[in-house]
Amino acid sequence: MKKALIIAGLFGLVFSTGCKQTEEKEDSLSIEGNVKEVRFTPGNTEPQTLTITSSTEWHLSVSQTWVSVTPEAGEAGEATLTVALEEEECAETRTASVTITAGTAQASFNVVQEAPADPESIEIVAAQRRLVVGQTLPLTVTVAPQGAVLEGPVEYSSSDESVASVDQEGVVTAVAVGEAVIKAVADGMEAEYPVEVTEEFTTDGLGVEYTFEMLRDLPAGIVSGENGTYTVNASMTLADGDRLVMDGTSTLLIADGVRITVLGTLNFTPSEQAVIQPVDATAEPDYLYFTETGGGTLSNVKLVCFPIRNFGGQPLTIENCELSGVVQNYAAINLGSEVLTTVRNCTIKDNVREGISGGANIPSPLLFENNHLENNSYDSRNRPQINVTVGGAGTVEIIGNTVVGPFETTMNGGIAVANMMGISGTNKVLIEGNDVRGCRYGITTNGTMDVRIIDNVLVDNKYESNAMNGGSGVSIYNSNGGQKVYMSGNHIEGHLWGITNIGNVSGGTGPELNLGNLTEGDDYNPGGNVFINNGNGGVLYDLYNNSPLTVYAQGNTWNVEVQDEESIEKVIFHKKDNPSLGEVIFMPPAE
């Protein structure tokens, strides 16, 4: 008996262990984002959604009938609830509660519908304030605070119907150039909207940054197109304070006779090259015109038959651009601004007039660097490819450019800097490191200035049918005095004249030319100029001093086999050849 009881006890122990009960899991329910409130305002009564997650079947209840929540029940898992207003109008703000039950778990949120606020003010809004004659412009009246509702209609009027009329739908029609004020009256409140009517489209001048896509969407219809290709259909003005941006536009087409005037800031800097060109083969656009307060940057843009005129009041930078095909009566780039213009790393070619030109009566500071010019001024007129005016208080720097002429065409010069109108100032000019070939002449300076001509390569600039009219590697002209010229390190080869130095012989004035002065002091110049095969009529002319002033020309290599005084004398024309001329002091030559 004792053994049997022990066995029974063991069986009892095993049975008790095998029947231990499993712990029950608690029900769970959550609202994504822990949303506690869904709010409807008078300006936003569209249905709203939220997401719940439950571990078991669920259902919900809503405390008010003016709001519905669907679905009202669902299975375990994730579900999307849609909260909608059954009654949109309410006189006072009201609240309903929504309770969701999933087994033993519960969650809730409130639904709030705001009543409309009392109107406090109205405002007229529209796409633009400046209109072109004939344009229509729809107006919209907004109410503050947000959600306030007007009880009565809006009535419109114009201060001058002869300038801009308005109908009772709020559509303004531009009648004639001038200014008018559009007034809106509603529920005892007033709002005014000034408009200006212009002959051509002008931006509002309110500090807006425009793209061509934005301009396309304005009622003026000034721009059309899509997907990066836009057409400017009529002349337009970018007002002072506004910006015009080209960053993604790939092609801009300009209609016949169209001008873009910039008083604001232009920023054409696409990451990949963009093209500005006529809309078709028959169109001849006007120009891109910076004036008064205008300026900006053009980079990575190819301009075809669309010259730039810079008379603006802020700096203009043109870099990594190509300018070609200009047939209008302008250079590819025209200067008339007393603020610095920078042209860098550009290609300027095949233009009927100059590559770059300056107005004779306006000082135009310039940095013109590392550009390639070819076949400009190809219509055979006496217009050099670089034809600029001194900078007055600013400087003109022409550095590292390549200038290639059409060779056979006459009257096409290389680089010219002039002060024809007696512009005052320091007028400092630097012409350095340029390569000029195949033009009527290489470099010329004319008028009062302080110029340094250094390390240029000038070859075969001789395409002049009459040697008395051109063909110089360097031509220096100054009849009234006041021009100082420092020249060193230049290579001058294959011209009708190497250097011509022209002054007023009878008046005793002329350029102060320093081609090399080995005397220590302020006038020291190591020379280093090299002359090769410059001459005409069977005579070599390395230097022709047609001036009454003495010229120092020491330290140079002349076009003679032996660099001695007797030999060098044969390639220099000066006092020994004509007593009225100044002497050239050329000894010693380069070692």
Coordinates of C-alpha atoms in Angstrom, one line a residue:
M1 CA 0.0 0.0 0.0
K2 CA 2.8 2.4 0.8
K3 CA 4.4 1.9 -2.7
A4 CA 1.0 2.5 -4.5
L5 CA 0.4 5.7 -2.7
I6 CA 3.8 7.1 -3.8
I7 CA 3.0 6.3 -7.4
A8 CA -0.3 8.0 -7.2
G9 CA 1.3 11.0 -5.8
L10 CA 3.7 11.2 -8.7
F11 CA 0.9 10.9 -11.2
G12 CA -0.9 13.7 -9.4
L13 CA 2.2 16.0 -9.7
V14 CA 2.5 15.4 -13.4
F15 CA -1.2 16.1 -14.1
S16 CA -1.1 19.3 -12.1
T17 CA 1.9 20.6 -14.1
G18 CA 0.5 19.8 -17.6
C19 CA -2.7 21.8 -17.0
K20 CA -1.2 25.2 -16.1
Q21 CA -3.4 28.0 -17.7
T22 CA -1.9 30.3 -20.6
E23 CA -1.9 34.1 -19.8
E24 CA -4.4 36.1 -21.8
K25 CA -3.1 39.1 -24.1
E26 CA -4.7 42.6 -23.5
D27 CA -6.6 44.2 -26.4
S28 CA -4.9 47.1 -28.1
L29 CA -6.1 50.1 -30.1
S30 CA -4.2 53.2 -31.3
I31 CA -4.8 56.3 -33.5
E32 CA -1.8 57.1 -35.8
G33 CA -0.2 60.3 -34.8
N34 CA -2.1 60.2 -31.5
V35 CA -4.7 62.5 -33.0
K36 CA -7.0 64.1 -30.5
E37 CA -8.9 66.6 -32.7
V38 CA -10.1 66.9 -36.3
R39 CA -10.9 70.5 -37.0
F40 CA -13.0 72.0 -39.8
T41 CA -12.9 75.7 -40.6
P42 CA -15.2 77.8 -42.9
G43 CA -12.4 77.8 -45.5
N44 CA -11.7 74.0 -45.1
T45 CA -14.8 71.8 -45.0
E46 CA -13.5 68.9 -47.1
P47 CA -13.5 65.4 -45.6
Q48 CA -10.4 64.4 -43.6
T49 CA -8.9 61.0 -42.8
L50 CA -7.0 59.3 -40.0
T51 CA -5.6 55.8 -39.5
I52 CA -6.3 53.4 -36.6
T53 CA -4.7 50.1 -35.7
S54 CA -6.5 47.5 -33.5
S55 CA -5.8 44.0 -32.3
T56 CA -9.4 42.8 -32.6
E57 CA -12.7 43.7 -34.1
W58 CA -13.7 47.3 -33.4
H59 CA -16.7 49.7 -33.7
L60 CA -17.2 53.4 -33.1
S61 CA -19.9 55.8 -32.1
V62 CA -20.4 59.5 -32.8
S63 CA -22.1 61.9 -30.4
Q64 CA -23.6 64.3 -33.0
T65 CA -25.5 63.8 -36.2
W66 CA -23.9 66.8 -38.1
V67 CA -20.7 64.7 -38.5
S68 CA -20.1 61.2 -39.9
V69 CA -17.2 58.8 -39.5
T70 CA -16.9 55.9 -41.9
P71 CA -16.6 53.0 -41.7
E72 CA -18.3 52.5 -38.4
A73 CA -16.8 49.0 -37.7
G74 CA -14.0 46.8 -38.9
E75 CA -11.8 43.8 -38.3
A76 CA -8.4 43.6 -36.6
G77 CA -5.5 45.4 -38.3
E78 CA -5.2 48.8 -39.8
A79 CA -8.1 50.9 -41.1
T80 CA -8.6 54.4 -42.5
L81 CA -11.4 56.5 -41.1
T82 CA -13.0 59.3 -43.1
V83 CA -14.5 62.2 -41.1
A84 CA -17.0 64.3 -43.0
L85 CA -19.5 67.1 -42.3
E86 CA -23.1 66.2 -42.8
E87 CA -24.1 69.8 -42.3
E88 CA -21.6 72.4 -43.5
E89 CA -23.3 75.6 -42.1
C90 CA -23.1 76.4 -38.4
A91 CA -23.9 79.6 -36.5
E92 CA -21.6 78.8 -33.6
T93 CA -18.5 76.6 -33.2
R94 CA -19.5 73.1 -32.2
T95 CA -17.8 69.9 -31.0
A96 CA -18.6 66.2 -31.4
S97 CA -16.8 63.3 -29.8
V98 CA -16.0 60.0 -31.5
T99 CA -15.3 56.9 -29.4
I100 CA -13.7 53.7 -30.8
T101 CA -14.0 50.4 -28.9
A102 CA -11.9 47.3 -29.7
G103 CA -12.6 44.6 -27.1
T104 CA -11.5 46.0 -23.8
A105 CA -9.5 48.9 -25.5
Q106 CA -10.9 52.3 -26.3
A107 CA -9.7 55.5 -28.0
S108 CA -11.4 58.8 -28.8
F109 CA -11.0 62.1 -30.6
N110 CA -13.1 65.3 -31.0
V111 CA -14.4 66.8 -34.2
V112 CA -14.6 70.6 -34.1
Q113 CA -16.4 72.7 -36.7
E114 CA -15.6 76.5 -36.5
A115 CA -18.3 79.0 -37.1
P116 CA -17.5 81.7 -39.6
A117 CA -15.9 84.8 -38.1
D118 CA -17.3 88.2 -38.6
P119 CA -15.6 90.0 -41.6
E120 CA -13.2 92.7 -40.5
S121 CA -11.6 93.8 -43.7
I122 CA -11.4 93.0 -47.4
E123 CA -8.4 93.1 -49.9
I124 CA -8.2 93.0 -53.6
V125 CA -5.6 90.6 -55.1
A126 CA -4.6 90.0 -58.7
A127 CA -1.7 88.6 -60.7
Q128 CA -0.1 92.0 -61.5
R129 CA -0.5 95.7 -61.1
R130 CA 0.9 97.0 -64.4
L131 CA -1.2 96.3 -67.5
V132 CA -0.6 96.7 -71.2
V133 CA -3.1 98.7 -73.2
G134 CA -5.9 96.4 -74.2
Q135 CA -5.2 93.8 -71.5
T136 CA -7.8 92.5 -69.1
L137 CA -7.1 91.5 -65.5
P138 CA -9.4 89.5 -63.2
L139 CA -9.5 90.7 -59.6
T140 CA -10.4 88.7 -56.5
V141 CA -11.6 90.0 -53.2
T142 CA -10.4 88.2 -50.1
V143 CA -11.9 88.6 -46.6
A144 CA -10.1 88.7 -43.2
P145 CA -10.0 87.0 -40.9
Q146 CA -9.7 83.7 -42.7
G147 CA -13.1 81.9 -42.9
A148 CA -15.1 85.1 -42.7
V149 CA -18.0 85.3 -45.2
L150 CA -19.4 88.4 -46.9
E151 CA -23.2 88.8 -46.7
G152 CA -23.7 91.2 -49.6
P153 CA -22.2 91.5 -53.1
V154 CA -18.9 93.2 -54.0
E155 CA -19.3 96.4 -56.0
Y156 CA -16.3 97.7 -58.2
S157 CA -15.4 101.1 -59.5
S158 CA -12.5 102.9 -61.2
S159 CA -11.0 106.3 -60.3
D160 CA -10.4 106.9 -64.1
E161 CA -12.5 104.9 -66.6
S162 CA -10.5 106.4 -69.4
V163 CA -7.3 104.7 -68.1
A164 CA -8.8 101.4 -66.7
S165 CA -12.4 100.3 -66.5
V166 CA -13.8 97.6 -64.3
D167 CA -17.0 95.5 -64.6
Q168 CA -19.0 94.2 -61.7
E169 CA -17.4 90.8 -62.1
G170 CA -14.1 92.4 -61.1
V171 CA -12.5 92.3 -64.5
V172 CA -10.3 95.3 -65.3
T173 CA -9.7 96.4 -68.9
A174 CA -6.6 98.6 -69.6
V175 CA -7.8 101.5 -71.9
A176 CA -5.0 104.0 -72.2
V177 CA -1.6 104.8 -70.7
G178 CA -1.9 106.2 -67.2
E179 CA -2.7 105.3 -63.6
A180 CA -6.0 104.5 -61.9
V181 CA -7.3 103.1 -58.6
I182 CA -9.8 100.2 -58.6
K183 CA -12.1 100.2 -55.6
A184 CA -14.1 97.4 -54.1
V185 CA -17.0 97.9 -51.6
A186 CA -18.7 95.1 -49.7
D187 CA -20.6 95.0 -46.4
G188 CA -19.5 98.5 -45.6
M189 CA -15.8 97.8 -46.1
E190 CA -13.6 99.2 -48.8
A191 CA -10.3 98.1 -50.5
E192 CA -8.3 99.8 -53.3
Y193 CA -6.0 98.4 -55.9
P194 CA -3.8 100.8 -57.9
V195 CA -3.1 99.9 -61.5
E196 CA -0.7 101.4 -64.1
V197 CA -1.3 101.0 -67.8
T198 CA 1.8 101.0 -70.0
E199 CA 2.5 100.7 -73.7
E200 CA 4.5 97.5 -73.2
F201 CA 4.5 94.9 -70.5
T202 CA 6.4 95.9 -67.3
T203 CA 6.8 93.9 -64.1
D204 CA 5.4 95.4 -61.0
G205 CA 8.7 96.4 -59.3
L206 CA 7.7 94.8 -56.0
G207 CA 10.8 92.7 -55.5
V208 CA 9.4 89.6 -57.2
E209 CA 11.7 87.0 -58.7
Y210 CA 10.2 86.0 -62.1
T211 CA 10.8 82.9 -64.2
F212 CA 9.6 82.6 -67.8
E213 CA 7.0 80.1 -66.6
M214 CA 5.6 82.7 -64.2
L215 CA 5.6 85.3 -67.0
R216 CA 3.7 82.8 -69.2
D217 CA 1.0 82.4 -66.6
L218 CA 0.3 86.2 -66.3
P219 CA -2.7 87.5 -68.0
A220 CA -0.6 89.8 -70.2
G221 CA 0.2 86.9 -72.5
I222 CA 3.7 88.2 -73.0
V223 CA 5.3 84.8 -72.9
S224 CA 4.1 81.4 -74.2
G225 CA 5.5 77.9 -74.2
E226 CA 6.3 75.0 -71.9
N227 CA 8.8 72.3 -70.9
G228 CA 11.8 74.6 -71.0
T229 CA 11.1 76.3 -74.3
Y230 CA 9.5 79.7 -74.1
T231 CA 8.7 82.5 -76.6
V232 CA 8.8 86.2 -75.8
N233 CA 6.1 87.5 -78.0
A234 CA 6.3 91.2 -77.3
S235 CA 8.7 93.7 -75.8
M236 CA 8.9 93.7 -72.0
T237 CA 10.6 95.6 -69.2
L238 CA 11.9 94.1 -65.9
A239 CA 11.3 96.8 -63.4
D240 CA 13.8 98.1 -60.8
G241 CA 13.7 95.8 -57.8
D242 CA 12.5 92.7 -59.7
R243 CA 14.7 89.7 -60.8
L244 CA 14.4 87.6 -63.9
V245 CA 15.8 84.2 -63.6
M246 CA 16.8 81.6 -66.2
D247 CA 18.0 78.4 -64.5
G248 CA 16.2 75.5 -66.1
T249 CA 15.0 77.0 -69.4
S250 CA 16.8 75.5 -72.3
T251 CA 15.6 77.6 -75.2
L252 CA 14.2 81.2 -75.3
L253 CA 12.8 82.3 -78.6
I254 CA 12.5 86.0 -79.3
A255 CA 9.9 87.3 -81.7
D256 CA 10.6 89.9 -84.5
G257 CA 11.4 93.4 -83.1
V258 CA 11.2 92.3 -79.5
R259 CA 13.3 94.0 -76.9
I260 CA 13.9 92.9 -73.3
T261 CA 14.6 96.0 -71.1
V262 CA 16.3 95.4 -67.7
L263 CA 16.0 97.9 -64.9
G264 CA 16.1 95.2 -62.3
T265 CA 18.5 92.3 -62.0
L266 CA 18.9 89.6 -64.7
N267 CA 20.2 86.2 -63.5
F268 CA 20.6 83.9 -66.5
T269 CA 22.8 81.1 -65.1
P270 CA 21.5 77.7 -66.3
S271 CA 23.6 74.6 -65.3
E272 CA 23.6 73.5 -69.0
Q273 CA 23.9 75.8 -71.9
A274 CA 20.7 77.6 -72.8
V275 CA 20.0 79.2 -76.2
I276 CA 18.4 82.6 -76.9
Q277 CA 17.6 83.0 -80.6
P278 CA 15.0 84.4 -83.0
V279 CA 11.7 82.6 -83.1
D280 CA 12.2 81.7 -86.8
A281 CA 14.4 82.4 -89.7
T282 CA 12.6 85.6 -90.7
A283 CA 12.6 87.2 -87.2
E284 CA 15.1 89.9 -86.3
P285 CA 14.8 90.7 -82.5
D286 CA 15.8 94.0 -81.2
Y287 CA 18.2 93.6 -78.2
L288 CA 18.7 92.8 -74.5
Y289 CA 18.9 96.3 -73.0
F290 CA 20.3 97.0 -69.5
T291 CA 19.5 100.6 -68.6
E292 CA 19.2 103.0 -65.6
T293 CA 19.3 100.6 -62.6
G294 CA 19.8 97.4 -64.5
G295 CA 22.5 94.8 -64.3
G296 CA 23.1 91.1 -63.5
T297 CA 24.8 88.0 -64.8
L298 CA 24.6 85.9 -68.0
S299 CA 26.5 82.6 -67.8
N300 CA 26.4 79.5 -70.0
V301 CA 24.1 81.1 -72.5
K302 CA 24.3 81.1 -76.3
L303 CA 22.8 84.3 -77.8
V304 CA 22.1 84.3 -81.6
C305 CA 21.1 87.5 -83.3
F306 CA 20.3 89.1 -80.0
P307 CA 22.8 91.8 -79.1
I308 CA 23.4 93.1 -75.5
R309 CA 23.3 96.8 -74.8
N310 CA 24.6 97.7 -71.3
F311 CA 23.7 101.2 -70.1
G312 CA 22.8 99.9 -66.6
G313 CA 23.6 101.2 -63.2
Q314 CA 24.8 98.0 -61.6
P315 CA 27.6 95.6 -62.6
L316 CA 27.0 93.2 -65.5
T317 CA 28.9 89.9 -65.9
I318 CA 28.9 87.9 -69.1
E319 CA 30.8 84.7 -68.9
N320 CA 31.1 81.3 -70.6
C321 CA 28.7 82.6 -73.3
E322 CA 28.6 82.6 -77.1
L323 CA 27.4 85.6 -79.0
S324 CA 27.0 85.3 -82.8
G325 CA 24.9 86.1 -85.8
V326 CA 24.1 89.7 -84.9
V327 CA 22.9 91.5 -88.1
Q328 CA 21.4 94.5 -86.4
N329 CA 23.1 97.9 -86.3
Y330 CA 24.8 97.0 -83.0
A331 CA 27.9 95.2 -81.8
A332 CA 27.4 91.8 -80.1
I333 CA 28.0 93.7 -76.8
N334 CA 27.5 97.5 -76.6
L335 CA 28.9 99.5 -73.6
G336 CA 27.5 102.7 -72.2
S337 CA 27.7 102.0 -68.4
E338 CA 29.9 103.8 -65.9
V339 CA 29.7 100.6 -63.8
L340 CA 32.1 97.7 -64.5
T341 CA 31.2 95.2 -67.2
T342 CA 33.0 91.9 -67.1
V343 CA 33.2 89.7 -70.1
R344 CA 35.1 86.5 -69.5
N345 CA 35.6 83.1 -71.3
C346 CA 33.2 83.9 -74.1
T347 CA 33.2 83.2 -77.8
I348 CA 32.1 86.2 -80.0
K349 CA 32.0 85.4 -83.7
D350 CA 30.4 86.1 -87.1
N351 CA 28.7 89.4 -86.2
V352 CA 28.2 92.0 -88.8
R353 CA 29.5 94.7 -86.5
E354 CA 32.1 94.7 -83.7
G355 CA 32.3 92.0 -81.1
I356 CA 32.3 94.6 -78.3
S357 CA 31.9 98.4 -78.7
G358 CA 31.7 101.4 -76.4
G359 CA 29.9 104.7 -76.8
A360 CA 32.5 107.5 -77.4
N361 CA 31.0 109.9 -74.8
I362 CA 30.5 107.5 -71.9
P363 CA 33.4 106.1 -69.7
S364 CA 32.9 102.4 -69.6
P365 CA 35.1 100.4 -67.1
L366 CA 35.7 96.9 -68.6
L367 CA 37.3 93.6 -67.7
F368 CA 37.5 91.7 -71.0
E369 CA 39.4 88.5 -70.3
N370 CA 40.1 85.1 -72.0
N371 CA 37.6 85.6 -74.9
H372 CA 37.8 84.3 -78.4
L373 CA 36.8 86.7 -81.2
E374 CA 36.6 85.8 -84.8
N375 CA 35.2 87.2 -88.0
N376 CA 33.4 90.2 -86.4
S377 CA 32.9 93.4 -88.4
Y378 CA 32.8 91.2 -91.4
D379 CA 31.0 93.8 -93.5
S380 CA 34.3 95.6 -94.3
R381 CA 33.5 98.8 -92.3
N382 CA 36.2 100.5 -90.3
R383 CA 35.1 98.9 -87.0
P384 CA 37.6 96.8 -85.0
Q385 CA 36.5 93.6 -83.3
I386 CA 37.2 95.1 -79.9
N387 CA 36.3 98.8 -80.0
V388 CA 36.0 100.3 -76.6
T389 CA 36.2 103.7 -74.7
V390 CA 38.3 104.5 -71.7
G391 CA 36.9 103.9 -68.2
G392 CA 37.3 107.4 -66.7
A393 CA 37.8 106.8 -63.0
G394 CA 37.6 103.1 -63.7
T395 CA 39.9 100.9 -65.7
V396 CA 39.8 99.0 -69.0
E397 CA 41.6 95.7 -69.0
I398 CA 41.8 93.6 -72.1
I399 CA 43.7 90.4 -71.1
G400 CA 44.4 87.0 -72.6
N401 CA 42.0 87.3 -75.6
T402 CA 42.4 85.7 -79.0
V403 CA 41.3 87.9 -81.9
V404 CA 41.2 86.4 -85.4
G405 CA 40.2 88.4 -88.4
P406 CA 38.9 87.2 -91.8
F407 CA 42.3 88.0 -93.3
E408 CA 41.2 89.0 -96.8
T409 CA 38.6 91.5 -95.6
T410 CA 40.0 95.1 -95.1
M411 CA 38.8 97.7 -92.6
N412 CA 38.5 95.1 -89.8
G413 CA 40.8 96.0 -86.9
G414 CA 41.8 94.0 -83.9
I415 CA 41.8 96.0 -80.6
A416 CA 41.0 99.7 -80.3
V417 CA 40.8 101.8 -77.1
A418 CA 39.8 105.5 -77.6
N419 CA 39.1 108.7 -75.7
M420 CA 37.6 110.7 -78.6
M421 CA 35.5 113.0 -76.4
G422 CA 38.1 114.0 -73.8
I423 CA 36.7 111.9 -70.9
S424 CA 38.3 113.0 -67.7
G425 CA 39.8 110.6 -65.0
T426 CA 42.8 108.4 -64.7
N427 CA 41.7 106.4 -67.8
K428 CA 44.0 103.5 -67.0
V429 CA 44.2 100.9 -69.8
L430 CA 45.9 97.4 -69.7
I431 CA 46.2 95.4 -72.9
E432 CA 48.1 92.3 -72.0
G433 CA 48.6 88.8 -73.2
N434 CA 46.4 89.0 -76.3
D435 CA 46.9 87.1 -79.6
V436 CA 45.7 89.2 -82.6
R437 CA 46.0 87.8 -86.2
G438 CA 44.6 88.5 -89.6
C439 CA 43.1 91.9 -89.0
R440 CA 43.5 95.4 -90.6
Y441 CA 45.7 96.3 -87.6
G442 CA 46.6 94.7 -84.3
I443 CA 46.2 97.4 -81.5
T444 CA 45.4 101.1 -81.7
T445 CA 45.0 103.7 -79.0
N446 CA 43.6 107.2 -79.5
G447 CA 43.3 110.1 -77.1
T448 CA 44.2 110.8 -73.5
M449 CA 44.9 107.7 -71.4
D450 CA 47.5 105.9 -69.4
V451 CA 48.0 102.6 -71.3
R452 CA 50.2 99.5 -70.8
I453 CA 50.6 97.2 -73.8
I454 CA 52.4 94.1 -72.5
D455 CA 53.2 90.6 -73.8
N456 CA 50.9 90.6 -76.8
V457 CA 51.4 88.5 -79.9
L458 CA 50.5 90.4 -83.0
V459 CA 50.9 88.6 -86.4
D460 CA 49.8 89.5 -90.0
N461 CA 47.5 92.4 -89.1
K462 CA 48.1 93.9 -92.5
Y463 CA 44.8 93.7 -94.5
E464 CA 44.6 97.3 -95.6
S465 CA 44.7 98.1 -99.4
N466 CA 46.5 101.4 -98.7
A467 CA 49.5 101.3 -96.4
M468 CA 48.9 105.0 -95.5
N469 CA 45.6 104.1 -93.9
G470 CA 46.5 101.2 -91.7
G471 CA 48.3 97.9 -91.4
S472 CA 50.2 98.6 -88.1
G473 CA 50.9 96.0 -85.5
V474 CA 50.4 98.9 -83.0
S475 CA 49.1 102.3 -83.9
I476 CA 49.4 105.1 -81.3
Y477 CA 47.6 108.4 -81.9
N478 CA 47.5 111.4 -79.7
S479 CA 47.5 114.9 -81.3
N480 CA 46.7 116.9 -78.2
G481 CA 49.0 115.2 -75.7
G482 CA 48.0 113.4 -72.5
Q483 CA 48.6 109.8 -73.7
K484 CA 51.2 107.8 -71.9
V485 CA 52.1 104.4 -73.4
Y486 CA 54.3 101.7 -71.9
M487 CA 55.1 98.8 -74.1
S488 CA 57.1 95.7 -73.3
G489 CA 57.4 92.0 -74.2
N490 CA 55.3 92.2 -77.4
H491 CA 55.8 90.1 -80.5
I492 CA 55.1 92.2 -83.6
E493 CA 55.3 90.3 -86.9
G494 CA 54.2 90.5 -90.5
H495 CA 52.6 94.0 -90.6
L496 CA 52.9 96.9 -93.0
W497 CA 54.2 98.9 -90.1
G498 CA 55.5 97.5 -86.8
I499 CA 54.6 100.5 -84.6
T500 CA 53.3 103.9 -85.8
N501 CA 53.5 106.7 -83.2
I502 CA 51.4 109.7 -84.4
G503 CA 51.3 113.1 -82.8
N504 CA 50.9 116.8 -83.8
V505 CA 54.3 117.6 -85.3
S506 CA 53.6 121.2 -85.9
G507 CA 52.0 121.6 -82.5
G508 CA 54.7 119.9 -80.6
T509 CA 52.5 117.3 -79.0
G510 CA 52.1 113.6 -79.2
P511 CA 52.1 110.4 -77.2
E512 CA 54.6 109.8 -74.5
L513 CA 55.8 106.4 -75.8
N514 CA 58.1 104.2 -73.7
L515 CA 59.2 101.1 -75.6
G516 CA 62.1 100.4 -73.4
N517 CA 64.1 102.6 -71.0
L518 CA 67.0 101.0 -69.2
T519 CA 67.6 104.0 -66.9
E520 CA 66.7 103.2 -63.3
G521 CA 63.7 105.1 -62.1
D522 CA 60.0 105.5 -62.6
D523 CA 60.4 105.2 -66.4
Y524 CA 62.3 102.0 -66.3
N525 CA 61.2 99.5 -68.9
P526 CA 63.2 96.4 -69.9
G527 CA 61.8 96.6 -73.5
G528 CA 61.7 93.0 -74.7
N529 CA 59.6 93.8 -77.8
V530 CA 60.4 91.7 -80.9
F531 CA 60.0 92.9 -84.5
I532 CA 59.8 90.5 -87.4
N533 CA 59.1 91.3 -91.1
N534 CA 57.2 94.5 -90.7
G535 CA 57.2 96.8 -93.8
N536 CA 55.7 97.9 -97.1
G537 CA 56.8 99.1 -100.5
G538 CA 60.0 97.1 -100.1
V539 CA 61.1 99.0 -96.9
L540 CA 61.1 97.6 -93.4
Y541 CA 59.4 99.8 -90.7
D542 CA 59.7 98.4 -87.2
L543 CA 59.0 101.8 -85.7
Y544 CA 57.7 105.0 -87.4
N545 CA 57.9 107.9 -84.9
N546 CA 55.6 110.5 -86.6
S547 CA 55.7 112.6 -83.5
P548 CA 57.8 115.5 -82.2
L549 CA 58.5 113.7 -78.9
T550 CA 61.5 111.6 -78.1
V551 CA 60.8 107.9 -77.8
Y552 CA 62.9 105.5 -75.7
A553 CA 63.1 102.1 -77.3
Q554 CA 65.9 100.3 -75.6
G555 CA 66.2 96.6 -74.9
N556 CA 64.3 95.4 -78.0
T557 CA 65.0 92.9 -80.8
W558 CA 64.8 94.6 -84.2
N559 CA 64.3 93.0 -87.6
V560 CA 67.9 93.2 -88.6
E561 CA 70.5 90.5 -88.8
V562 CA 73.0 92.3 -86.7
Q563 CA 71.7 94.2 -83.7
D564 CA 74.0 97.2 -84.0
E565 CA 73.2 100.9 -84.3
E566 CA 73.8 101.2 -88.1
S567 CA 71.6 98.2 -88.9
I568 CA 68.7 99.2 -86.5
E569 CA 68.7 102.7 -87.9
K570 CA 67.5 101.3 -91.2
V571 CA 64.2 99.9 -89.7
I572 CA 63.4 103.1 -87.6
F573 CA 62.0 106.3 -89.0
H574 CA 62.6 109.3 -86.7
K575 CA 64.5 112.6 -86.3
K576 CA 67.5 111.5 -88.4
D577 CA 65.1 110.9 -91.3
N578 CA 63.0 114.1 -90.8
P579 CA 64.4 116.8 -88.5
S580 CA 60.8 117.9 -87.4
L581 CA 60.3 114.5 -85.8
G582 CA 61.4 113.3 -82.4
E583 CA 64.4 111.1 -81.9
V584 CA 64.2 107.4 -81.1
I585 CA 66.8 106.2 -78.6
F586 CA 67.1 102.5 -79.4
M587 CA 70.6 101.6 -78.2
P588 CA 71.4 99.3 -76.5
P589 CA 69.1 96.6 -78.0
A590 CA 68.2 93.4 -76.3
E591 CA 71.2 91.3 -75.3

